[in-house]
PDB file of C-alpha atoms in Angstrom:
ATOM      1  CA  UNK A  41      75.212 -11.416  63.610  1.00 56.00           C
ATOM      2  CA  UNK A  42      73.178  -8.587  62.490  1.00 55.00           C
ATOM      3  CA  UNK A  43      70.343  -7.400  60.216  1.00 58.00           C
ATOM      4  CA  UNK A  44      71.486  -6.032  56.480  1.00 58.00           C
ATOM      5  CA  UNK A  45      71.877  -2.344  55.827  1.00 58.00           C
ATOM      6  CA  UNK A  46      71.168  -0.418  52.841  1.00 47.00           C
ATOM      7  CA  UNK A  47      75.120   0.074  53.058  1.00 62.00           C
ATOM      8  CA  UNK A  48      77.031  -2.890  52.356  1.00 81.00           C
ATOM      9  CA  UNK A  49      80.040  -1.298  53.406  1.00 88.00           C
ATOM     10  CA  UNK A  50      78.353  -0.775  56.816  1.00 87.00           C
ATOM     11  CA  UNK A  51      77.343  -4.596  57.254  1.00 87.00           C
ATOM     12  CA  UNK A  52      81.197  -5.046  56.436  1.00 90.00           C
ATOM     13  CA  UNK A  53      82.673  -3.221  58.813  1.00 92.00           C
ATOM     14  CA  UNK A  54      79.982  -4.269  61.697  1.00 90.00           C
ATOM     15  CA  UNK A  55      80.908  -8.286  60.637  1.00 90.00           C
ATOM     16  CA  UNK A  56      84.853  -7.179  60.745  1.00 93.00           C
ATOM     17  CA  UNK A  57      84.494  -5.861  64.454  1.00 94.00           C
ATOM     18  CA  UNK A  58      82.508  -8.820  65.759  1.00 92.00           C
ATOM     19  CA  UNK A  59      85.019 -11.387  63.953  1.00 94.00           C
ATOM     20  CA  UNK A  60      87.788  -9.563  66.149  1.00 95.00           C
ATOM     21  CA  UNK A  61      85.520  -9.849  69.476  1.00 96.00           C
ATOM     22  CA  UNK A  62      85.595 -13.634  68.767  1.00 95.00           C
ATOM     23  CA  UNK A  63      89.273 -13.657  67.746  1.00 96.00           C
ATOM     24  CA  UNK A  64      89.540 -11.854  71.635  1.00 97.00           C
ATOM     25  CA  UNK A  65      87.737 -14.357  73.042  1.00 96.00           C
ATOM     26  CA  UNK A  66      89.594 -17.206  71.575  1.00 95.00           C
ATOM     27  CA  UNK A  67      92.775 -15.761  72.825  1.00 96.00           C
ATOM     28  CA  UNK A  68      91.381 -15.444  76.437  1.00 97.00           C
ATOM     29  CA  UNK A  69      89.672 -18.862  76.296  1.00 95.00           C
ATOM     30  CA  UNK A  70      93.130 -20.306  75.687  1.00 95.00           C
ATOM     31  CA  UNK A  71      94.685 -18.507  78.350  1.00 95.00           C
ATOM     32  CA  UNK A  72      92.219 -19.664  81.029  1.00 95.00           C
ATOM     33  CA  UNK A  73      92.167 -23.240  79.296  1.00 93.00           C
ATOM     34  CA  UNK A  74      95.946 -22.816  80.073  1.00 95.00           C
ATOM     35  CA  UNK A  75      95.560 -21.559  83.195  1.00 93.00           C
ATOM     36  CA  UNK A  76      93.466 -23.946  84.893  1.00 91.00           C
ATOM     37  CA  UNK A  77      95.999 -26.846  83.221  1.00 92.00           C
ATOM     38  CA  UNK A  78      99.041 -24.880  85.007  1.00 91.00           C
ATOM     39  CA  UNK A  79      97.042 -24.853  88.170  1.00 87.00           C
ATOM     40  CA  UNK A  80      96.334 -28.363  88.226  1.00 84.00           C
ATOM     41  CA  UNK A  81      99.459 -29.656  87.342  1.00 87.00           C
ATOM     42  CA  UNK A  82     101.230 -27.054  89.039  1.00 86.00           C
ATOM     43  CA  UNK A  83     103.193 -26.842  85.615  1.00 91.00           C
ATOM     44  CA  UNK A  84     105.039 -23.391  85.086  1.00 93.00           C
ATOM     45  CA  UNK A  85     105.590 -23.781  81.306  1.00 95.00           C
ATOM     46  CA  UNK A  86     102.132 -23.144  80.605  1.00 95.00           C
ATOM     47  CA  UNK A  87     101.551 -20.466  83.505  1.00 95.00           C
ATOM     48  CA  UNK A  88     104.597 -18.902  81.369  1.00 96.00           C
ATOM     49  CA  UNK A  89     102.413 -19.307  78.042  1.00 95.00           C
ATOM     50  CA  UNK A  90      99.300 -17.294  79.765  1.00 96.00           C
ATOM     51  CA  UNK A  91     101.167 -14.161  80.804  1.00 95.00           C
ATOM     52  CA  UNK A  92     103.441 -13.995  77.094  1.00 95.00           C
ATOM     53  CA  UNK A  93     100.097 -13.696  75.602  1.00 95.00           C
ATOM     54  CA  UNK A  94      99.117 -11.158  77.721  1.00 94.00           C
ATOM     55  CA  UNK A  95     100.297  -7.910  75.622  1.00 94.00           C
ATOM     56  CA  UNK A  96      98.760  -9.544  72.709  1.00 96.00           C
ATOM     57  CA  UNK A  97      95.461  -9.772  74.148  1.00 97.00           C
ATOM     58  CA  UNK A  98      95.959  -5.869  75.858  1.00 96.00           C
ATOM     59  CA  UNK A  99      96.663  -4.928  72.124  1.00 97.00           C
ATOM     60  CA  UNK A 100      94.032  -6.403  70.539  1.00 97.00           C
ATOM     61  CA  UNK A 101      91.573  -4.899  72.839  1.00 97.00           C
ATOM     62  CA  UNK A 102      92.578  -1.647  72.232  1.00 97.00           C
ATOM     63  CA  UNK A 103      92.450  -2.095  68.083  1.00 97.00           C
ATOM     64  CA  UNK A 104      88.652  -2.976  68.948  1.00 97.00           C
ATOM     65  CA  UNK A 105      87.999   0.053  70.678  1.00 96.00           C
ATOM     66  CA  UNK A 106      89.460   1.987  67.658  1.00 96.00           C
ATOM     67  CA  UNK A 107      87.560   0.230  65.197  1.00 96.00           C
ATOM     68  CA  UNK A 108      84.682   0.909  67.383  1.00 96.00           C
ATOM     69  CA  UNK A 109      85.467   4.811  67.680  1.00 95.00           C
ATOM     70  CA  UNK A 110      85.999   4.626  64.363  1.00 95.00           C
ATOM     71  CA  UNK A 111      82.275   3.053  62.723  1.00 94.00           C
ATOM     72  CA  UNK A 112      80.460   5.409  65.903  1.00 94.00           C
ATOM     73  CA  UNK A 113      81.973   8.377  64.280  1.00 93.00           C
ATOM     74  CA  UNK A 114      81.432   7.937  60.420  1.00 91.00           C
ATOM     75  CA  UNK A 115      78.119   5.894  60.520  1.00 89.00           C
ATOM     76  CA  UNK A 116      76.497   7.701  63.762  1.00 90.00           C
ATOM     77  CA  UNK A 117      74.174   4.545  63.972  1.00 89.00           C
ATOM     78  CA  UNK A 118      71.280   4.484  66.226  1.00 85.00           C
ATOM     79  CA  UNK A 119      68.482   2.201  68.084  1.00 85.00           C
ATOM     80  CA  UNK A 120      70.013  -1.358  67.754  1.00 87.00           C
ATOM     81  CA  UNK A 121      72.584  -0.527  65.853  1.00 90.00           C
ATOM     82  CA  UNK A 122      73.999   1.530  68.653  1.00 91.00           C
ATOM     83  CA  UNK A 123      73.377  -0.702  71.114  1.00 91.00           C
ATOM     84  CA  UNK A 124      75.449  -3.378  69.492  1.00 92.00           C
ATOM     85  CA  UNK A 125      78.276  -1.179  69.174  1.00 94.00           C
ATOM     86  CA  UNK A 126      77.942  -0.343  73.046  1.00 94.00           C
ATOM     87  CA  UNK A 127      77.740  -3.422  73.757  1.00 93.00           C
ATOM     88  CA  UNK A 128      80.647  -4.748  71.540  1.00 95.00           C
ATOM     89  CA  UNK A 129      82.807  -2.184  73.466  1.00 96.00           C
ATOM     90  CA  UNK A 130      81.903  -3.566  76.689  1.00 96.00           C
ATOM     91  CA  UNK A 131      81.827  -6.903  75.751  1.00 96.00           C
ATOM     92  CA  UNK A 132      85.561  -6.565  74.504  1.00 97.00           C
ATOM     93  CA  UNK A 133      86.798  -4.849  77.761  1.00 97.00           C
ATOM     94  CA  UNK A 134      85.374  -7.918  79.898  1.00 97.00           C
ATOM     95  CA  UNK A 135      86.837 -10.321  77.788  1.00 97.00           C
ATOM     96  CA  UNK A 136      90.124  -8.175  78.349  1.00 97.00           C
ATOM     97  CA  UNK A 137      89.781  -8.377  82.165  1.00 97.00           C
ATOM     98  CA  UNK A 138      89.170 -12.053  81.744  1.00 97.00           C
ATOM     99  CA  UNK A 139      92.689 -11.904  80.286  1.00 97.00           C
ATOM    100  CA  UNK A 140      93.928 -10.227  83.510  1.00 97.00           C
ATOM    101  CA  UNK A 141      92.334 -12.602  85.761  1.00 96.00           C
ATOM    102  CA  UNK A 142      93.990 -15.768  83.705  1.00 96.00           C
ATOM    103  CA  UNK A 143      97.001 -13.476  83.840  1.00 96.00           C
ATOM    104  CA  UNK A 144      96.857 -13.377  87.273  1.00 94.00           C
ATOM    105  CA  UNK A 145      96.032 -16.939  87.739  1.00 93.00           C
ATOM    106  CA  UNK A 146      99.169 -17.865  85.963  1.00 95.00           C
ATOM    107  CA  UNK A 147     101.602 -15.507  88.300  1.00 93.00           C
ATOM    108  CA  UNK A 148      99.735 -17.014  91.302  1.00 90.00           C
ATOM    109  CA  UNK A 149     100.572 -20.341  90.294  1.00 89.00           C
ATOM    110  CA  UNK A 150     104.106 -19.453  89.210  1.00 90.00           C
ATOM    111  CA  UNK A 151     104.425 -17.730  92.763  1.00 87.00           C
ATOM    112  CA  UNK A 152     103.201 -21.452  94.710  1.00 83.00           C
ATOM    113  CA  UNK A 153     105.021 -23.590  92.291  1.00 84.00           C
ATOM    114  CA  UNK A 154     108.327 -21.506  93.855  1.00 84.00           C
ATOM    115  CA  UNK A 155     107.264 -21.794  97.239  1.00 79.00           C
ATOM    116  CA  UNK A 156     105.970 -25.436  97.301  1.00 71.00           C
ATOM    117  CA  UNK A 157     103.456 -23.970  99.912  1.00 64.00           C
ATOM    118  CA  UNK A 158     100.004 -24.913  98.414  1.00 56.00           C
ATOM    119  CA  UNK A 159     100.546 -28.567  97.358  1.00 61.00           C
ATOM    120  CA  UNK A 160      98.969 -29.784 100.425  1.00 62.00           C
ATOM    121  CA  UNK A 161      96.001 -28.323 100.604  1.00 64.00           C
ATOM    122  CA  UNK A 162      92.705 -28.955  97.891  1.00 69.00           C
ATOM    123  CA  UNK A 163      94.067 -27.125  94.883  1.00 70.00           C
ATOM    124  CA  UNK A 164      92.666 -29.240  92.635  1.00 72.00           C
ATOM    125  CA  UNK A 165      89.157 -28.818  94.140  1.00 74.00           C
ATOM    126  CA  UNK A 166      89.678 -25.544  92.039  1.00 82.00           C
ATOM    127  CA  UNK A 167      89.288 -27.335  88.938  1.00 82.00           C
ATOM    128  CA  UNK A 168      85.843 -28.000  89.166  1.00 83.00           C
ATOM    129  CA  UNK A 169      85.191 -24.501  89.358  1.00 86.00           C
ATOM    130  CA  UNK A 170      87.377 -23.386  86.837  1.00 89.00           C
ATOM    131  CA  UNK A 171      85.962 -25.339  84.291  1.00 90.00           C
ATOM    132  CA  UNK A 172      82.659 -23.887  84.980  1.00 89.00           C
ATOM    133  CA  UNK A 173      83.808 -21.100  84.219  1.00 92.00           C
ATOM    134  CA  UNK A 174      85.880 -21.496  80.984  1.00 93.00           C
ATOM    135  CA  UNK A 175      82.162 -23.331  79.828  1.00 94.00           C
ATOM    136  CA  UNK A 176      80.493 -20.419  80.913  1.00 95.00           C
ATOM    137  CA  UNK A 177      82.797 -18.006  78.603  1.00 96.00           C
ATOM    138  CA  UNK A 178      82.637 -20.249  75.964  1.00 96.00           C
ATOM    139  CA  UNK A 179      78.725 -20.501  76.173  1.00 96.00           C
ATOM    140  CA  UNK A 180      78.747 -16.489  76.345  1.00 96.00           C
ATOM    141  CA  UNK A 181      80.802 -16.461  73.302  1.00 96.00           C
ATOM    142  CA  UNK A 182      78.393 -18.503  71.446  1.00 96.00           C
ATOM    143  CA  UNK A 183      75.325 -16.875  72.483  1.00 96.00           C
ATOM    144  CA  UNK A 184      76.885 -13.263  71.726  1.00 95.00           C
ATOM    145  CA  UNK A 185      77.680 -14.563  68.375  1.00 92.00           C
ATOM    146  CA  UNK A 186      73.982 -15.642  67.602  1.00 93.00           C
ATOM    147  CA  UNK A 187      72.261 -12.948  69.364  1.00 93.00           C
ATOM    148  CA  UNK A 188      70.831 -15.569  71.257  1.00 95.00           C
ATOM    149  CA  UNK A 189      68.622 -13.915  74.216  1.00 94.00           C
ATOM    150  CA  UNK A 190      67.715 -17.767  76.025  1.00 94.00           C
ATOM    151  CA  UNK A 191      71.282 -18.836  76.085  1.00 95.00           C
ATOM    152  CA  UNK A 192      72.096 -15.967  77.642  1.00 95.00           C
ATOM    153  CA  UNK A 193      69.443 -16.186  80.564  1.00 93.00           C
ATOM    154  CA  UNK A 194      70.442 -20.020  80.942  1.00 93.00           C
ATOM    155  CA  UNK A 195      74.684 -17.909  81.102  1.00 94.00           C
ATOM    156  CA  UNK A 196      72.496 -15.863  84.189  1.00 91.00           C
ATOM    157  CA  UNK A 197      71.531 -18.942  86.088  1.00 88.00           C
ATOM    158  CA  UNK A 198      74.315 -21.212  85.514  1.00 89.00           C
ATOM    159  CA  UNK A 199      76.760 -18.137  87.055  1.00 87.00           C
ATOM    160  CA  UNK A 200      75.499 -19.169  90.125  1.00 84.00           C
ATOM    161  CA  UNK A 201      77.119 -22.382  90.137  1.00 84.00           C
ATOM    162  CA  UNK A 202      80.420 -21.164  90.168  1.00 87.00           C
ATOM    163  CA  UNK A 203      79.044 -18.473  93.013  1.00 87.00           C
ATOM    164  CA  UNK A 204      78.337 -22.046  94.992  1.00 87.00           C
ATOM    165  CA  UNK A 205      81.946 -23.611  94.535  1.00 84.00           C
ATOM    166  CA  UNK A 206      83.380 -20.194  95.470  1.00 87.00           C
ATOM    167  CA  UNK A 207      81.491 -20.066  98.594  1.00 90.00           C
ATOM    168  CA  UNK A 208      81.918 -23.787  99.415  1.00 88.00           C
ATOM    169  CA  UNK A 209      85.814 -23.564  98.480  1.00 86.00           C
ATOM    170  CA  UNK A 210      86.474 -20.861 100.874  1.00 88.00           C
ATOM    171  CA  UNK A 211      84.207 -22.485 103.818  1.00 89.00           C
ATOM    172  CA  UNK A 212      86.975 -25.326 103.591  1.00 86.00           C
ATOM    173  CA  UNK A 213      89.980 -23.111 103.170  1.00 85.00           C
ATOM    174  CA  UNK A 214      88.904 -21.119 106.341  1.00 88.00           C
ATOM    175  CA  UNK A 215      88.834 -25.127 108.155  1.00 88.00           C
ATOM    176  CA  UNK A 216      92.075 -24.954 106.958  1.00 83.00           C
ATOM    177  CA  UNK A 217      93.628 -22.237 108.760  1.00 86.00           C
ATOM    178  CA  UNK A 218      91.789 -22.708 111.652  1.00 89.00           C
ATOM    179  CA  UNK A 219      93.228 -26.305 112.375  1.00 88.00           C
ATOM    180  CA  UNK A 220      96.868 -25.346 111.394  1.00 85.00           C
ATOM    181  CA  UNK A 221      98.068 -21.144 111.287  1.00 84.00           C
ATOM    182  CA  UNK A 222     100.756 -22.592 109.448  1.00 80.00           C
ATOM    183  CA  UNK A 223      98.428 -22.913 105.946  1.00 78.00           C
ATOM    184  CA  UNK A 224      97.153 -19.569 106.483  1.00 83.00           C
ATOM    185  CA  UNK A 225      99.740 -17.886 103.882  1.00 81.00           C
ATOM    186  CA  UNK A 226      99.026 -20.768 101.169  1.00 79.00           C
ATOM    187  CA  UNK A 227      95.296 -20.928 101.914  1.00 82.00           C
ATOM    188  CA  UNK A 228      95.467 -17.068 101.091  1.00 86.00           C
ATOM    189  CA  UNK A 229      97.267 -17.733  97.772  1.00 85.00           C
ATOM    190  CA  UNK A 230      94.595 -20.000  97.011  1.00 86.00           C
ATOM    191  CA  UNK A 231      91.730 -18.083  97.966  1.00 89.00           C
ATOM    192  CA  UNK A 232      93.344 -15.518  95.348  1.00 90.00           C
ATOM    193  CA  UNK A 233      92.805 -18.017  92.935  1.00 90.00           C
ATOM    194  CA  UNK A 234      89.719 -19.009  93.456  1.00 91.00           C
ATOM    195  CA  UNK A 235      88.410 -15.385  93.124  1.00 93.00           C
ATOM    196  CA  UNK A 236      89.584 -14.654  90.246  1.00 94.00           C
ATOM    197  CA  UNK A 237      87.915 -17.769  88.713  1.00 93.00           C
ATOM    198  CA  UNK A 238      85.009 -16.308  90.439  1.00 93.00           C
ATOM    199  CA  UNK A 239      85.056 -12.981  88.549  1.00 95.00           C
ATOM    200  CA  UNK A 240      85.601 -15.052  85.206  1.00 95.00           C
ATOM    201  CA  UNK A 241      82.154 -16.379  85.090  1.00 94.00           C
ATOM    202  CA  UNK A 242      81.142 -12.251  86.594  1.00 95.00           C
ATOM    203  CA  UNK A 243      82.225 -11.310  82.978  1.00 96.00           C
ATOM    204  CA  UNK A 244      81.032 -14.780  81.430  1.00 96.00           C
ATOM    205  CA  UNK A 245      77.505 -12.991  82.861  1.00 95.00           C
ATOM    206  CA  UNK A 246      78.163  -9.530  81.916  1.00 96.00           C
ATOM    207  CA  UNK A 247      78.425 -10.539  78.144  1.00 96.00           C
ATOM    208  CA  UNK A 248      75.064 -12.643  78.347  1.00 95.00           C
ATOM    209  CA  UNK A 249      73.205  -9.253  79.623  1.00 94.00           C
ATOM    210  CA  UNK A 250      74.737  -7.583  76.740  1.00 94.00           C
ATOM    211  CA  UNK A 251      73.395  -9.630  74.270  1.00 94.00           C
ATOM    212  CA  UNK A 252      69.712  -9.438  76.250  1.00 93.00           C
ATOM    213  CA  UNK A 253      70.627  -5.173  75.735  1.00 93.00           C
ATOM    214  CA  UNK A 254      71.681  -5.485  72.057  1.00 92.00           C
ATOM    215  CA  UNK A 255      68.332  -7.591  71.060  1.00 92.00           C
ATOM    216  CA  UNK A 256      65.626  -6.264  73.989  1.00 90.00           C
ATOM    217  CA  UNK A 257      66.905  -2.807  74.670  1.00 89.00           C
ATOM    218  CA  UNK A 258      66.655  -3.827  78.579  1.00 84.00           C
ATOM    219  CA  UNK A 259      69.101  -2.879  81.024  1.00 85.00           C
ATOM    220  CA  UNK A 260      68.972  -6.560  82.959  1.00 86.00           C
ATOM    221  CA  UNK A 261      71.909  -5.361  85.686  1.00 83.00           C
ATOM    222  CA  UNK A 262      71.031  -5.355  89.670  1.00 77.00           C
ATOM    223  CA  UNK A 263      67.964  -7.314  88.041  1.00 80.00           C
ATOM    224  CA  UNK A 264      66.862 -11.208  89.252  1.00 79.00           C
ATOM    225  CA  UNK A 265      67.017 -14.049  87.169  1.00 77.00           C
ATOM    226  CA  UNK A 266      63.406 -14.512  87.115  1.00 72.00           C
ATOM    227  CA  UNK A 267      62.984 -10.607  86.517  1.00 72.00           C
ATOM    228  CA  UNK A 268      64.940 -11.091  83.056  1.00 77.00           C
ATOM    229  CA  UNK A 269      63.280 -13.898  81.998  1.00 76.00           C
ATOM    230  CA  UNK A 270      59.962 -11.985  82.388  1.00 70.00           C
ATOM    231  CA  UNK A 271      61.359  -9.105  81.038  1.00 69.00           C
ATOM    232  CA  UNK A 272      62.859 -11.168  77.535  1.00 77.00           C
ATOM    233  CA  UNK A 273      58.894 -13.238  76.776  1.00 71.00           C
TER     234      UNK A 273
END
């Protein structure tokens, strides 16, 4: 993932803390993998699965962030070096909030699978969506592992896919409620739903700037997609 050091023991520890990142992201990825299955088939066994793994993922996060503390401390790194670390520490607290968003996903559809509510209106028309953005994570995943600066512009553009289906999603929900009040409450629940699938591929996107930090120095936030891809030639 990164260029050698003089120190050995340096280049150890830095491939150790990145291993862990993708041991995170695993974790989450199976959570929202789960997640998305629970909300399609409405099943509460593996809603159940995604919030048990929930402490596991909190804890892991935090060991990251020690390990991180840890290297900034004894090795004082700068220029790129630094910037990976940073970015490893940010990297590792989206990948944590993707883990609250599944999380939340899962207790949502725990909550409608209770009330029966939601089963007649387009639930499944969340899928689509969803799997964008479990592909997006996965493709930020990849490119943070690589250092891969195009991959992550393509992570950029594609985000605003899932913006689309968002938008689109609640245009119908709000047809919803207007022709019958009585969906309002489950067309709310679902709306939940579909915004936190929404801020998935949000962090899917923050990682891919990350990785255009770590390897071009550039802040690419509040910036346009065809700003960054200037700014990355």
């Amino acid at each position: 993932m990164t260029e050698k050091h003089l120190s050995s023991q340096f280049d150890s520890e830095l491939n150790g803390v990145s291993s862990r990142v993708m041991e995170l992201g695993g974790m989450v990825e199976s959570q929202i993998h789960q997640a998305i299955y629970s909300l399609a088939n409405f099943d509460a066994e593996s809603a159940a699965r995604v919030v048990a793994v929930e402490q596991r993922v909190n804890a892991l996060e935090i060991e990251i962030d020690r390990e991180l503390s840890s290297i900034i401390a004894r090795r004082q790194p700068t220029a790129r070096d630094l910037r990976l670390l940073i970015a490893i520490s940010k990297t590792t607290a989206n990948l944590e909030r993707v883990g609250d968003e599944a999380h939340k996903m899962a207790r949502m559809v725990m909550s409608i699978i209770e009330s029966g509510s939601a089963r007649q209106l387009p639930a499944n028309e969340l899928r689509v969506a969803a799997d964008l953005a479990a592909g997006l994570l996965r493709k930020a995943l990849d490119a943070f592992a690589r250092l891969d600066v195009q991959a992550a512009v393509s992570i950029l553009k594609d985000d605003d896919l899932i913006d689309n289906e968002f938008d689109g999603f609640v245009r119908k929900l709000v047809t919803y409620m207007m022709e019958d009040p009585r969906t309002i409450s489950p067309s709310l629940d679902l709306l939940f739903l579909a915004k936190a699938i929404e801020r998935i591929g949000d962090h899917a996107k923050n990682i891919a700037e990350f990785i255009i930090y770590i390897v071009k120095g550039a802040d690419v936030r509040h910036t346009s997609v065809a700003e960054v891809e200037s700014a990355v030639q």
